[in-house]
């Protein structure tokens, strides 16, 4: 018999269920499938060739040192761990960068990339009311949620050219020109998600010039530094170019992918400004936003990241972290090449070169929603509806299986 409470109506009885998250929902569907051939290419998390999660050796080493040091579990300040904040700004801009030396960078540790973007969006809502944020079309789905939940209007700018499966630079530049002076543009610092299509450095220069002319402000989302090319420096080229040109910008950073710290929720929000007083004041207001949102951030991931970044042996060029990032980025490049070769063998009449031109974890396949449905329904390959596949979830052993499914879905759906 139902309890007394269960037989009454709830005051939240009118709440409708939220639609499943388009990215995280893929993993739920994957887990529910019992086909032994199933493949999860939905979520952007690195897997080994055996398709197992990977904890970096430098992370294990940092944790061993942390246990030996016997840290307490006291609250961090609202800004986060000081060693981490310093290290993360240096990782973004380069050691000894003038903006850091001149105290023109406001950095707050936050809850990975998502939380850092969320604090940035709340800051925009509070201090730049009425300003819209322009997002690339397409973009990581959560950008829209984050801005909408913060009460910030978002619009889209041209980014992706479906006919070339490449960058629509002319469209991008036109969007910059058409936007109202002083608008905010969300820019993926590297490894654009979902397309894997990045501007070249020469194209970034054109983008920066056009933005500077219109006094637009960039909000960089750097979720893959070091993970795209295997080089922390190369993957930070875009924000470093903006800093070199004296352009002010926000930048959200994440350590989910490059240190594999997904569940530790470690990242940062930076405002790189022209003036030290503006940076001090901005930081105090970011702290105020964090205070009301979650008070102060978790310490464990911050200690790991700070240990790795600040330790010469774990960090320096040819360091163990670089080697491990090179291994992760390298495995993805290998399966990209293998997938390209297999698709070309199956259908030599189609140009598959976009697979190897794209960078980072993802490949935008150009599969239509109906074709994606065939990928999942017939072949048990789980992926997002927009045709994006995460190559981090693909092993060399599964390349043939995937290529066959893509070829079949292009031909028969
Ligand atoms: C473009 C982009 N931004 C931000 C994030 C945030 O990830 P996290 O909150 O795990 O750092 C992701 C993760 O997939 C991403 O792809």
Short mmCIF file of C-alpha atoms and ligand atoms in Angstrom, two decimals:
data_model
loop_
_atom_site.label_atom_id
_atom_site.label_comp_id
_atom_site.label_asym_id
_atom_site.label_seq_id
_atom_site.Cartn_x
_atom_site.Cartn_y
_atom_site.Cartn_z
CA UNK A 1 0.00 0.00 0.00
CA UNK A 2 1.27 3.48 -0.88
CA UNK A 3 2.41 5.64 2.05
CA UNK A 4 0.32 8.67 3.06
CA UNK A 5 2.77 11.02 1.32
CA UNK A 6 2.83 9.01 -1.93
CA UNK A 7 -0.97 9.24 -2.26
CA UNK A 8 -0.95 13.09 -2.20
CA UNK A 9 -0.22 15.51 -5.02
CA UNK A 10 3.18 17.29 -4.99
CA UNK A 11 3.57 21.06 -5.06
CA UNK A 12 6.09 20.34 -7.88
CA UNK A 13 3.59 18.19 -9.76
CA UNK A 14 3.57 20.69 -12.63
CA UNK A 15 7.31 20.39 -13.35
CA UNK A 16 7.83 18.88 -16.79
CA UNK A 17 10.78 16.49 -17.31
CA UNK A 18 13.85 18.14 -18.87
CA UNK A 19 14.74 16.77 -22.30
CA UNK A 20 17.85 14.55 -22.13
CA UNK A 21 21.15 16.41 -22.63
CA UNK A 22 22.12 15.87 -26.29
CA UNK A 23 25.72 14.95 -25.37
CA UNK A 24 25.41 13.27 -21.95
CA UNK A 25 22.23 11.47 -23.12
CA UNK A 26 24.37 9.55 -25.64
CA UNK A 27 26.22 7.79 -22.80
CA UNK A 28 22.95 6.87 -21.11
CA UNK A 29 21.71 5.25 -24.35
CA UNK A 30 25.10 3.52 -24.80
CA UNK A 31 24.97 1.98 -21.34
CA UNK A 32 21.45 0.67 -21.96
CA UNK A 33 22.54 -1.17 -25.16
CA UNK A 34 23.78 -4.77 -24.80
CA UNK A 35 25.21 -5.28 -28.30
CA UNK A 36 28.85 -6.45 -27.93
CA UNK A 37 29.92 -4.33 -30.94
CA UNK A 38 28.55 -1.08 -29.50
CA UNK A 39 30.80 1.95 -29.62
CA UNK A 40 30.43 5.21 -27.67
CA UNK A 41 31.66 8.11 -29.78
CA UNK A 42 29.49 10.66 -27.98
CA UNK A 43 31.35 12.08 -25.02
CA UNK A 44 34.70 13.83 -25.35
CA UNK A 45 36.77 11.82 -22.91
CA UNK A 46 40.09 10.19 -23.81
CA UNK A 47 40.27 6.41 -23.98
CA UNK A 48 43.27 4.13 -24.44
CA UNK A 49 43.56 1.76 -27.41
CA UNK A 50 41.77 -0.73 -25.12
CA UNK A 51 38.98 1.89 -24.83
CA UNK A 52 39.63 2.33 -21.12
CA UNK A 53 39.82 5.66 -19.20
CA UNK A 54 43.36 6.88 -18.61
CA UNK A 55 44.87 8.55 -15.55
CA UNK A 56 48.05 10.41 -16.50
CA UNK A 57 51.24 9.23 -14.78
CA UNK A 58 52.10 12.87 -13.92
CA UNK A 59 48.75 13.09 -12.09
CA UNK A 60 49.50 9.93 -10.12
CA UNK A 61 52.94 11.33 -9.28
CA UNK A 62 51.44 14.67 -8.15
CA UNK A 63 48.97 12.80 -5.95
CA UNK A 64 51.77 10.73 -4.38
CA UNK A 65 53.59 13.97 -3.54
CA UNK A 66 50.41 15.53 -2.16
CA UNK A 67 49.79 12.58 0.16
CA UNK A 68 53.41 12.75 1.34
CA UNK A 69 53.00 16.49 2.01
CA UNK A 70 49.93 15.77 4.18
CA UNK A 71 47.84 18.84 3.23
CA UNK A 72 44.84 19.85 5.33
CA UNK A 73 41.32 20.22 3.96
CA UNK A 74 40.71 23.86 4.90
CA UNK A 75 38.56 26.07 2.66
CA UNK A 76 40.32 27.75 -0.22
CA UNK A 77 39.76 31.49 -0.67
CA UNK A 78 37.01 32.47 -3.13
CA UNK A 79 39.67 32.98 -5.81
CA UNK A 80 41.00 29.45 -5.36
CA UNK A 81 44.53 28.15 -4.80
CA UNK A 82 47.07 30.97 -5.33
CA UNK A 83 49.75 28.65 -6.82
CA UNK A 84 47.19 27.31 -9.27
CA UNK A 85 45.90 30.76 -10.33
CA UNK A 86 49.45 31.94 -11.06
CA UNK A 87 50.34 28.75 -12.92
CA UNK A 88 47.23 28.66 -15.05
CA UNK A 89 47.62 32.28 -16.24
CA UNK A 90 51.23 31.49 -17.18
CA UNK A 91 50.17 28.39 -19.04
CA UNK A 92 47.75 30.48 -21.05
CA UNK A 93 49.97 33.45 -21.86
CA UNK A 94 53.51 32.12 -21.36
CA UNK A 95 55.90 32.50 -18.43
CA UNK A 96 56.93 36.11 -17.73
CA UNK A 97 54.24 37.58 -20.01
CA UNK A 98 54.03 41.39 -19.54
CA UNK A 99 50.29 41.24 -18.74
CA UNK A 100 51.08 38.95 -15.78
CA UNK A 101 54.14 40.96 -14.66
CA UNK A 102 52.09 44.16 -14.82
CA UNK A 103 49.24 42.55 -12.84
CA UNK A 104 46.77 43.09 -15.64
CA UNK A 105 45.32 39.58 -15.48
CA UNK A 106 42.41 38.69 -13.18
CA UNK A 107 42.35 34.91 -12.64
CA UNK A 108 39.85 32.95 -10.57
CA UNK A 109 39.96 29.18 -10.16
CA UNK A 110 36.57 27.75 -10.99
CA UNK A 111 34.69 24.54 -11.63
CA UNK A 112 36.46 23.37 -14.77
CA UNK A 113 35.65 24.86 -18.16
CA UNK A 114 31.89 24.87 -17.64
CA UNK A 115 31.99 26.60 -14.25
CA UNK A 116 34.52 29.15 -15.51
CA UNK A 117 32.29 29.97 -18.47
CA UNK A 118 29.35 30.22 -16.07
CA UNK A 119 31.14 32.72 -13.81
CA UNK A 120 32.15 34.68 -16.92
CA UNK A 121 28.54 34.69 -18.15
CA UNK A 122 27.31 35.87 -14.74
CA UNK A 123 29.94 38.62 -14.84
CA UNK A 124 28.72 39.74 -18.29
CA UNK A 125 25.09 39.71 -17.11
CA UNK A 126 26.00 41.86 -14.09
CA UNK A 127 28.56 44.30 -15.47
CA UNK A 128 27.86 44.38 -19.20
CA UNK A 129 24.04 44.20 -19.15
CA UNK A 130 22.33 44.06 -22.51
CA UNK A 131 25.46 42.85 -24.33
CA UNK A 132 24.87 39.81 -26.52
CA UNK A 133 27.47 37.06 -26.84
CA UNK A 134 28.08 35.72 -30.35
CA UNK A 135 28.62 31.96 -30.61
CA UNK A 136 30.06 30.09 -33.58
CA UNK A 137 27.55 28.13 -35.63
CA UNK A 138 27.73 25.33 -34.65
CA UNK A 139 29.18 25.34 -31.16
CA UNK A 140 29.45 23.14 -28.08
CA UNK A 141 25.79 22.72 -27.05
CA UNK A 142 26.31 23.80 -23.45
CA UNK A 143 27.41 27.34 -24.43
CA UNK A 144 23.79 28.21 -25.13
CA UNK A 145 22.57 26.72 -21.83
CA UNK A 146 25.25 28.56 -19.86
CA UNK A 147 24.45 31.95 -21.39
CA UNK A 148 20.68 31.48 -21.29
CA UNK A 149 20.73 30.38 -17.63
CA UNK A 150 22.85 33.47 -16.84
CA UNK A 151 20.35 35.75 -18.55
CA UNK A 152 22.76 36.66 -21.35
CA UNK A 153 21.41 36.90 -24.88
CA UNK A 154 23.32 34.83 -27.44
CA UNK A 155 23.44 35.09 -31.20
CA UNK A 156 25.38 33.10 -33.78
CA UNK A 157 28.21 33.93 -36.14
CA UNK A 158 29.13 32.09 -39.34
CA UNK A 159 31.92 29.57 -38.74
CA UNK A 160 31.51 26.27 -40.53
CA UNK A 161 31.17 25.68 -44.25
CA UNK A 162 29.34 22.40 -44.83
CA UNK A 163 30.32 22.35 -48.52
CA UNK A 164 34.05 22.20 -47.73
CA UNK A 165 33.70 20.70 -44.21
CA UNK A 166 36.03 23.59 -43.34
CA UNK A 167 36.12 27.14 -42.04
CA UNK A 168 33.80 29.77 -43.53
CA UNK A 169 36.33 32.56 -43.07
CA UNK A 170 34.51 35.06 -45.29
CA UNK A 171 31.27 34.45 -43.39
CA UNK A 172 33.09 34.72 -40.05
CA UNK A 173 34.65 38.07 -41.01
CA UNK A 174 31.31 39.35 -42.27
CA UNK A 175 29.63 38.38 -38.97
CA UNK A 176 32.33 40.31 -37.10
CA UNK A 177 31.75 43.31 -39.32
CA UNK A 178 27.96 43.13 -39.06
CA UNK A 179 27.85 42.83 -35.25
CA UNK A 180 27.25 45.94 -33.20
CA UNK A 181 30.50 47.64 -32.13
CA UNK A 182 31.85 46.29 -28.83
CA UNK A 183 30.12 42.91 -28.98
CA UNK A 184 31.46 39.79 -27.28
CA UNK A 185 32.56 36.84 -29.44
CA UNK A 186 33.01 33.37 -27.95
CA UNK A 187 36.05 31.86 -29.68
CA UNK A 188 37.20 28.26 -29.29
CA UNK A 189 40.92 28.70 -28.58
CA UNK A 190 41.80 25.42 -30.30
CA UNK A 191 40.17 22.14 -31.33
CA UNK A 192 36.77 23.65 -32.14
CA UNK A 193 33.97 21.53 -30.75
CA UNK A 194 32.03 20.00 -32.53
CA UNK A 195 33.65 20.54 -35.93
CA UNK A 196 37.39 20.02 -35.28
CA UNK A 197 37.89 22.91 -37.74
CA UNK A 198 40.34 25.59 -36.51
CA UNK A 199 41.52 28.79 -38.20
CA UNK A 200 45.18 28.80 -39.21
CA UNK A 201 47.42 31.36 -37.50
CA UNK A 202 47.17 33.62 -40.57
CA UNK A 203 43.37 33.34 -40.38
CA UNK A 204 43.44 34.12 -36.64
CA UNK A 205 45.33 37.32 -37.55
CA UNK A 206 42.55 38.33 -39.94
CA UNK A 207 39.93 37.51 -37.30
CA UNK A 208 41.80 39.51 -34.63
CA UNK A 209 42.25 42.49 -36.98
CA UNK A 210 38.56 42.52 -37.87
CA UNK A 211 37.58 42.27 -34.19
CA UNK A 212 39.97 45.02 -33.19
CA UNK A 213 38.49 47.35 -35.82
CA UNK A 214 35.04 46.88 -34.30
CA UNK A 215 36.22 47.00 -30.66
CA UNK A 216 34.77 43.55 -30.09
CA UNK A 217 35.87 41.55 -27.05
CA UNK A 218 36.84 37.89 -27.28
CA UNK A 219 35.72 35.31 -24.74
CA UNK A 220 38.09 32.42 -25.41
CA UNK A 221 37.04 28.94 -24.42
CA UNK A 222 40.26 26.93 -24.09
CA UNK A 223 39.18 23.41 -23.20
CA UNK A 224 41.90 21.51 -25.10
CA UNK A 225 45.25 23.30 -24.61
CA UNK A 226 47.98 20.79 -25.44
CA UNK A 227 45.46 18.19 -26.40
CA UNK A 228 44.86 19.38 -29.95
CA UNK A 229 48.40 19.46 -31.33
CA UNK A 230 50.28 17.88 -28.42
CA UNK A 231 51.92 21.29 -27.75
CA UNK A 232 50.74 23.63 -24.99
CA UNK A 233 52.35 26.58 -26.79
CA UNK A 234 50.90 25.91 -30.23
CA UNK A 235 47.40 25.42 -28.84
CA UNK A 236 47.54 28.78 -27.03
CA UNK A 237 48.51 30.70 -30.17
CA UNK A 238 45.16 32.47 -30.60
CA UNK A 239 44.77 34.02 -27.12
CA UNK A 240 48.51 34.85 -27.14
CA UNK A 241 48.07 36.68 -30.43
CA UNK A 242 45.19 38.75 -29.00
CA UNK A 243 47.33 39.59 -25.95
CA UNK A 244 50.24 40.59 -28.19
CA UNK A 245 47.91 42.92 -30.10
CA UNK A 246 46.88 44.60 -26.83
CA UNK A 247 43.31 43.32 -27.07
CA UNK A 248 41.44 42.73 -23.83
CA UNK A 249 39.66 39.38 -23.45
CA UNK A 250 38.14 36.77 -21.17
CA UNK A 251 39.40 33.21 -21.24
CA UNK A 252 37.95 30.09 -19.65
CA UNK A 253 40.40 27.20 -19.19
CA UNK A 254 39.77 23.55 -18.44
CA UNK A 255 42.06 20.77 -17.19
CA UNK A 256 39.53 18.03 -17.93
CA UNK A 257 41.17 16.89 -21.16
CA UNK A 258 44.83 17.88 -21.06
CA UNK A 259 45.37 16.51 -17.53
CA UNK A 260 42.50 14.02 -17.68
CA UNK A 261 41.00 15.60 -14.53
CA UNK A 262 37.41 15.40 -15.77
CA UNK A 263 35.75 14.73 -12.42
CA UNK A 264 38.01 16.99 -10.34
CA UNK A 265 36.36 20.06 -11.92
CA UNK A 266 39.46 22.17 -12.24
CA UNK A 267 39.68 25.21 -14.49
CA UNK A 268 39.94 28.98 -14.42
CA UNK A 269 38.42 32.19 -15.69
CA UNK A 270 40.88 34.92 -16.72
CA UNK A 271 40.28 38.50 -17.76
CA UNK A 272 43.35 39.84 -19.58
CA UNK A 273 43.03 43.62 -19.35
CA UNK A 274 44.96 46.78 -20.17
CA UNK A 275 44.93 48.16 -16.67
CA UNK A 276 46.01 46.74 -13.28
CA UNK A 277 43.29 48.53 -11.30
CA UNK A 278 40.61 47.21 -13.64
CA UNK A 279 42.08 43.71 -13.14
CA UNK A 280 42.02 44.03 -9.33
CA UNK A 281 38.44 45.29 -9.34
CA UNK A 282 37.32 42.66 -11.84
CA UNK A 283 38.84 39.89 -9.73
CA UNK A 284 37.06 41.16 -6.62
CA UNK A 285 33.74 41.01 -8.51
CA UNK A 286 34.47 37.53 -9.89
CA UNK A 287 35.11 36.47 -6.29
CA UNK A 288 31.78 37.99 -5.27
CA UNK A 289 30.00 36.01 -7.98
CA UNK A 290 31.72 32.77 -6.89
CA UNK A 291 30.83 33.49 -3.25
CA UNK A 292 27.12 33.45 -3.98
CA UNK A 293 27.33 30.62 -6.51
CA UNK A 294 29.50 27.98 -4.75
CA UNK A 295 31.57 30.02 -2.25
CA UNK A 296 34.98 28.55 -3.02
CA UNK A 297 36.31 25.88 -5.38
CA UNK A 298 37.55 22.34 -4.61
CA UNK A 299 41.22 21.97 -3.74
CA UNK A 300 42.29 18.53 -4.92
CA UNK A 301 42.44 19.15 -8.68
CA UNK A 302 43.97 22.59 -8.11
CA UNK A 303 46.85 21.02 -6.16
CA UNK A 304 47.37 18.42 -8.87
CA UNK A 305 47.42 20.99 -11.68
CA UNK A 306 49.63 23.40 -9.72
CA UNK A 307 52.07 20.56 -8.87
CA UNK A 308 52.36 19.48 -12.50
CA UNK A 309 52.58 22.98 -13.99
CA UNK A 310 54.98 24.36 -11.37
CA UNK A 311 57.34 21.37 -11.24
CA UNK A 312 60.19 21.68 -13.73
CA UNK A 313 60.55 17.93 -14.21
CA UNK A 314 56.84 17.22 -14.64
CA UNK A 315 56.26 20.27 -16.81
CA UNK A 316 59.27 21.52 -18.80
CA UNK A 317 59.65 21.01 -22.53
CA UNK A 318 60.24 17.31 -23.15
CA UNK A 319 58.55 16.87 -19.79
CA UNK A 320 56.52 13.89 -18.71
CA UNK A 321 53.25 15.84 -19.05
CA UNK A 322 54.15 16.89 -22.59
CA UNK A 323 55.08 13.32 -23.44
CA UNK A 324 51.76 12.03 -22.15
CA UNK A 325 49.80 14.72 -23.99
CA UNK A 326 51.78 13.85 -27.10
CA UNK A 327 50.76 10.22 -26.63
CA UNK A 328 47.07 11.11 -26.26
CA UNK A 329 47.07 13.55 -29.20
CA UNK A 330 49.17 11.07 -31.21
CA UNK A 331 46.76 8.17 -30.68
CA UNK A 332 43.91 10.35 -31.93
CA UNK A 333 45.91 11.44 -34.98
CA UNK A 334 46.66 7.76 -35.72
CA UNK A 335 43.02 6.69 -35.66
CA UNK A 336 42.15 9.77 -37.79
CA UNK A 337 44.61 8.62 -40.45
CA UNK A 338 43.41 5.00 -40.27
CA UNK A 339 39.78 6.10 -40.53
CA UNK A 340 40.60 8.30 -43.52
CA UNK A 341 42.40 5.43 -45.27
CA UNK A 342 39.61 2.95 -44.63
CA UNK A 343 36.86 5.36 -45.78
CA UNK A 344 38.86 6.15 -48.91
CA UNK A 345 39.27 2.43 -49.62
CA UNK A 346 35.51 1.86 -49.21
CA UNK A 347 34.48 4.89 -51.28
CA UNK A 348 37.35 6.41 -53.29
CA UNK A 349 34.92 8.75 -55.10
CA UNK A 350 34.23 10.78 -51.98
CA UNK A 351 36.74 13.29 -50.58
CA UNK A 352 37.39 12.19 -47.00
CA UNK A 353 40.35 14.50 -46.42
CA UNK A 354 38.35 16.51 -43.86
CA UNK A 355 38.91 13.65 -41.40
CA UNK A 356 42.65 14.30 -41.25
CA UNK A 357 42.35 18.09 -41.68
CA UNK A 358 40.25 18.40 -38.51
CA UNK A 359 41.99 18.67 -35.16
CA UNK A 360 41.35 17.62 -31.56
CA UNK A 361 39.06 14.96 -30.20
CA UNK A 362 36.22 15.39 -32.62
CA UNK A 363 35.38 14.83 -36.24
CA UNK A 364 32.33 16.38 -37.80
CA UNK A 365 31.36 13.70 -40.30
CA UNK A 366 28.66 15.51 -42.26
CA UNK A 367 26.24 12.62 -41.49
CA UNK A 368 22.63 13.86 -41.53
CA UNK A 369 20.27 13.18 -38.58
CA UNK A 370 18.70 10.27 -40.52
CA UNK A 371 22.16 8.84 -41.23
CA UNK A 372 23.11 9.23 -37.55
CA UNK A 373 19.95 7.32 -36.70
CA UNK A 374 21.17 4.46 -38.92
CA UNK A 375 24.63 4.61 -37.28
CA UNK A 376 23.01 4.06 -33.89
CA UNK A 377 19.98 1.94 -34.78
CA UNK A 378 21.70 -0.49 -37.15
CA UNK A 379 25.36 -0.31 -36.17
CA UNK A 380 25.10 0.49 -32.44
CA UNK A 381 27.48 3.41 -32.80
CA UNK A 382 26.41 6.06 -30.31
CA UNK A 383 27.09 9.66 -31.31
CA UNK A 384 25.48 13.09 -31.16
CA UNK A 385 22.71 13.92 -33.65
CA UNK A 386 24.79 16.66 -35.30
CA UNK A 387 27.08 14.04 -36.88
CA UNK A 388 29.98 14.58 -34.49
CA UNK A 389 32.12 11.62 -33.46
CA UNK A 390 34.67 11.63 -30.65
CA UNK A 391 37.80 9.98 -32.00
CA UNK A 392 39.03 9.67 -28.41
CA UNK A 393 36.49 6.84 -28.08
CA UNK A 394 37.79 4.98 -31.14
CA UNK A 395 40.54 2.34 -31.15
CA UNK A 396 42.55 1.18 -34.17
CA UNK A 397 40.87 -2.21 -33.76
CA UNK A 398 37.44 -0.59 -34.27
CA UNK A 399 38.33 1.62 -37.26
CA UNK A 400 37.10 -0.88 -39.88
CA UNK A 401 33.81 -1.36 -38.04
CA UNK A 402 33.24 2.41 -37.85
CA UNK A 403 34.25 3.07 -41.45
CA UNK A 404 31.86 0.38 -42.72
CA UNK A 405 29.04 1.90 -40.67
CA UNK A 406 29.75 5.42 -41.97
CA UNK A 407 29.95 4.23 -45.55
CA UNK A 408 26.73 2.22 -45.21
CA UNK A 409 24.90 5.14 -43.53
CA UNK A 410 25.98 7.62 -46.22
CA UNK A 411 24.79 5.24 -48.94
CA UNK A 412 21.62 3.83 -47.43
CA UNK A 413 19.95 6.37 -45.15
C1 LIG B 1 34.33 23.63 -26.12
C2 LIG B 1 34.23 23.16 -24.72
N1 LIG B 1 34.20 24.06 -23.73
C3 LIG B 1 34.13 23.69 -22.46
C4 LIG B 1 34.07 22.38 -22.09
C5 LIG B 1 33.98 22.14 -20.64
O1 LIG B 1 34.38 20.97 -20.11
P1 LIG B 1 34.68 20.85 -18.55
O2 LIG B 1 33.58 21.56 -17.84
O3 LIG B 1 34.73 19.40 -18.30
O4 LIG B 1 35.99 21.50 -18.35
C6 LIG B 1 34.07 21.38 -23.09
C7 LIG B 1 33.95 19.96 -22.77
O5 LIG B 1 33.59 19.13 -23.54
C8 LIG B 1 34.17 21.80 -24.43
O6 LIG B 1 34.21 20.92 -25.43
#
